[in-house]
CSV table of C-alpha atoms in Angstrom, one decimal:
chain,number,residue,atom,x,y,z
A,173,MET,CA,-12.2,1.7,9.4
A,174,PRO,CA,-9.8,2.7,6.5
A,175,ARG,CA,-11.0,2.9,3.3
A,176,TYR,CA,-7.7,3.0,1.6
A,177,LEU,CA,-4.5,1.0,1.9
A,178,LEU,CA,-1.8,2.6,0.6
A,179,ASP,CA,0.8,-0.3,-1.9
A,180,THR,CA,4.3,-0.5,-1.8
A,181,ASN,CA,5.0,1.3,-5.0
A,182,MET,CA,2.5,4.4,-4.1
A,183,CYS,CA,5.0,4.9,-0.5
A,184,ILE,CA,7.9,4.7,-2.6
A,185,TYR,CA,6.0,7.2,-5.1
A,186,LEU,CA,4.9,9.5,-2.3
A,187,MET,CA,8.8,9.5,-0.7
A,188,LYS,CA,9.8,10.7,-3.5
A,189,ASN,CA,7.9,12.4,-5.2
A,190,GLN,CA,5.1,14.7,-2.1
A,191,PRO,CA,3.1,14.8,-5.7
A,192,GLU,CA,0.4,18.2,-5.0
A,193,GLU,CA,-2.2,15.5,-6.4
A,194,ILE,CA,-1.5,12.6,-4.2
A,195,ALA,CA,-1.6,15.7,-1.3
A,196,GLN,CA,-4.8,17.7,-1.9
A,197,ARG,CA,-5.9,13.1,-3.0
A,198,PHE,CA,-5.2,12.8,0.8
A,199,ALA,CA,-6.8,16.3,2.0
A,200,GLN,CA,-10.2,14.8,0.6
A,201,CYS,CA,-9.9,11.8,3.8
A,202,TYR,CA,-10.0,11.8,7.6
A,203,VAL,CA,-7.5,11.2,10.0
A,204,GLY,CA,-7.3,7.1,9.6
A,205,ASP,CA,-9.0,6.9,6.3
A,206,VAL,CA,-5.4,5.9,4.3
A,207,VAL,CA,-3.1,3.5,6.0
A,208,MET,CA,-0.7,1.2,5.2
A,209,SER,CA,0.2,-2.0,5.7
A,210,SER,CA,2.7,-3.8,7.8
A,211,ILE,CA,3.6,-5.8,5.2
A,212,THR,CA,4.2,-2.3,3.5
A,213,TYR,CA,6.2,-0.8,5.7
A,214,ALA,CA,8.5,-4.0,5.9
A,215,GLU,CA,9.2,-3.8,2.1
A,216,LEU,CA,10.2,-0.3,3.4
A,217,ALA,CA,12.2,-0.9,5.8
A,218,TYR,CA,14.4,-2.9,3.5
A,219,GLY,CA,14.0,-0.4,0.7
A,220,VAL,CA,15.7,1.8,3.4
A,221,ALA,CA,17.9,-0.7,5.0
A,222,VAL,CA,19.4,-1.0,1.4
A,223,SER,CA,19.3,2.4,0.3
A,224,ALA,CA,22.2,4.6,-1.1
A,225,ASN,CA,21.7,6.7,1.9
A,226,PRO,CA,19.9,5.0,4.0
A,227,GLU,CA,19.5,7.8,7.3
A,228,ARG,CA,17.6,10.3,4.7
A,229,GLU,CA,15.7,8.0,3.6
A,230,LYS,CA,15.1,6.1,7.2
A,231,ILE,CA,14.1,9.6,7.9
A,232,ASN,CA,11.2,10.0,5.0
A,233,LEU,CA,9.6,7.0,5.7
A,234,ALA,CA,9.7,8.2,9.8
A,235,SER,CA,8.2,11.5,8.1
A,236,LEU,CA,5.0,9.2,5.9
A,237,ILE,CA,4.2,6.8,8.8
A,238,GLU,CA,3.8,10.6,11.3
A,239,ASP,CA,0.2,10.8,8.1
A,240,ILE,CA,0.3,7.5,7.6
A,241,GLN,CA,-0.8,4.2,10.3
A,242,VAL,CA,0.6,1.7,9.8
A,243,ILE,CA,-1.7,-1.6,10.6
A,244,PRO,CA,-0.5,-4.9,12.1
A,245,PHE,CA,-1.2,-7.5,9.6
A,246,ASP,CA,-3.8,-9.9,12.0
A,247,SER,CA,-5.8,-12.7,12.2
A,248,ALA,CA,-8.7,-12.2,9.7
A,249,ALA,CA,-5.8,-10.9,7.2
A,250,GLY,CA,-4.6,-14.6,7.7
A,251,GLU,CA,-7.9,-16.0,6.7
A,252,ALA,CA,-8.9,-13.2,3.6
A,253,TYR,CA,-5.0,-14.9,2.5
A,254,GLY,CA,-6.1,-18.6,2.5
A,255,PRO,CA,-8.9,-17.4,-1.0
A,256,ILE,CA,-6.7,-15.0,-3.0
A,257,ARG,CA,-3.8,-17.5,-2.7
A,258,GLN,CA,-5.8,-20.4,-3.9
A,259,ALA,CA,-7.4,-18.2,-6.5
A,260,THR,CA,-3.7,-17.3,-7.3
A,261,ARG,CA,-1.8,-20.8,-6.8
A,262,ALA,CA,-0.6,-20.9,-10.5
A,263,ALA,CA,1.6,-17.2,-9.9
A,264,LYS,CA,4.5,-18.1,-7.4
A,265,LYS,CA,6.0,-14.3,-7.3
A,266,ASP,CA,4.4,-11.6,-5.9
A,267,ALA,CA,4.1,-13.5,-2.4
A,268,LEU,CA,4.0,-9.4,-0.5
A,269,ASP,CA,1.2,-9.0,-3.4
A,270,LYS,CA,-1.3,-11.5,-2.3
A,271,LEU,CA,0.1,-10.3,1.7
A,272,ILE,CA,-1.1,-7.5,0.9
A,273,ALA,CA,-4.4,-7.7,-1.0
A,274,ALA,CA,-5.7,-9.9,1.8
A,275,HIS,CA,-4.2,-7.1,4.3
A,276,ALA,CA,-6.8,-4.8,1.9
A,277,VAL,CA,-9.4,-7.2,1.9
A,278,SER,CA,-10.1,-7.9,5.7
A,279,LEU,CA,-10.3,-4.4,6.1
A,280,ASN,CA,-12.8,-4.0,3.7
A,281,ALA,CA,-10.5,-0.9,2.3
A,282,THR,CA,-9.3,0.1,-1.2
A,283,VAL,CA,-5.4,-0.7,-2.6
A,284,VAL,CA,-4.1,2.2,-3.7
A,285,THR,CA,-1.6,1.3,-6.0
A,286,ASN,CA,0.4,2.3,-9.6
A,287,ASN,CA,0.4,-1.6,-10.5
A,288,THR,CA,-3.1,-2.1,-10.9
A,289,LYS,CA,-3.0,-4.5,-13.4
A,290,ASP,CA,-1.3,-7.0,-10.5
A,291,PHE,CA,-3.9,-6.4,-8.1
A,292,ALA,CA,-6.8,-7.3,-10.8
A,293,LYS,CA,-6.4,-10.1,-10.8
A,294,TYR,CA,-7.2,-11.0,-6.4
A,295,PRO,CA,-10.3,-12.0,-5.6
A,296,GLY,CA,-12.6,-10.2,-3.8
A,297,LEU,CA,-10.2,-6.8,-4.0
A,298,VAL,CA,-11.1,-3.0,-4.7
A,299,VAL,CA,-7.8,-1.4,-6.4
A,300,GLU,CA,-7.0,2.4,-7.1
A,301,ASN,CA,-4.5,4.4,-9.1
A,302,TRP,CA,-4.2,8.2,-7.1
A,303,ILE,CA,-1.5,8.7,-10.0
A,304,GLU,CA,-2.6,7.8,-13.1
A,305,SER,CA,-7.0,9.6,-11.5
A,306,PRO,CA,-6.2,11.7,-8.4
A,307,SER,CA,-9.6,12.8,-8.4
A,308,HIS,CA,-11.2,9.6,-9.2
């Protein structure tokens, strides 16, 4: 079972920067410990499609998913979405973040994001920021 689910902004950061401190954090994990949701993958594929250089970004995305498995959003994730959406139903935005949060809850995984403030409001979710505290 995965331990960490990468948020979209963390994947973009990895694709653009390939930072050493994050590479060190990955080195502490086993293969399969760090994954991404199919929701995140869809957001990244959209980013590739609208980028200034789609061919280069397509290669970057392909390289990223060589190391980070894409996990399908399944019925367990769908069930976890209900309480998260209910708890935050006043907030009409962040629909994809709610889906990513639900996916992480269903996997009992920690969301790794550079946007901890927005994810903090989702019940039952554990969040870390490897950019601010990579050795955490």
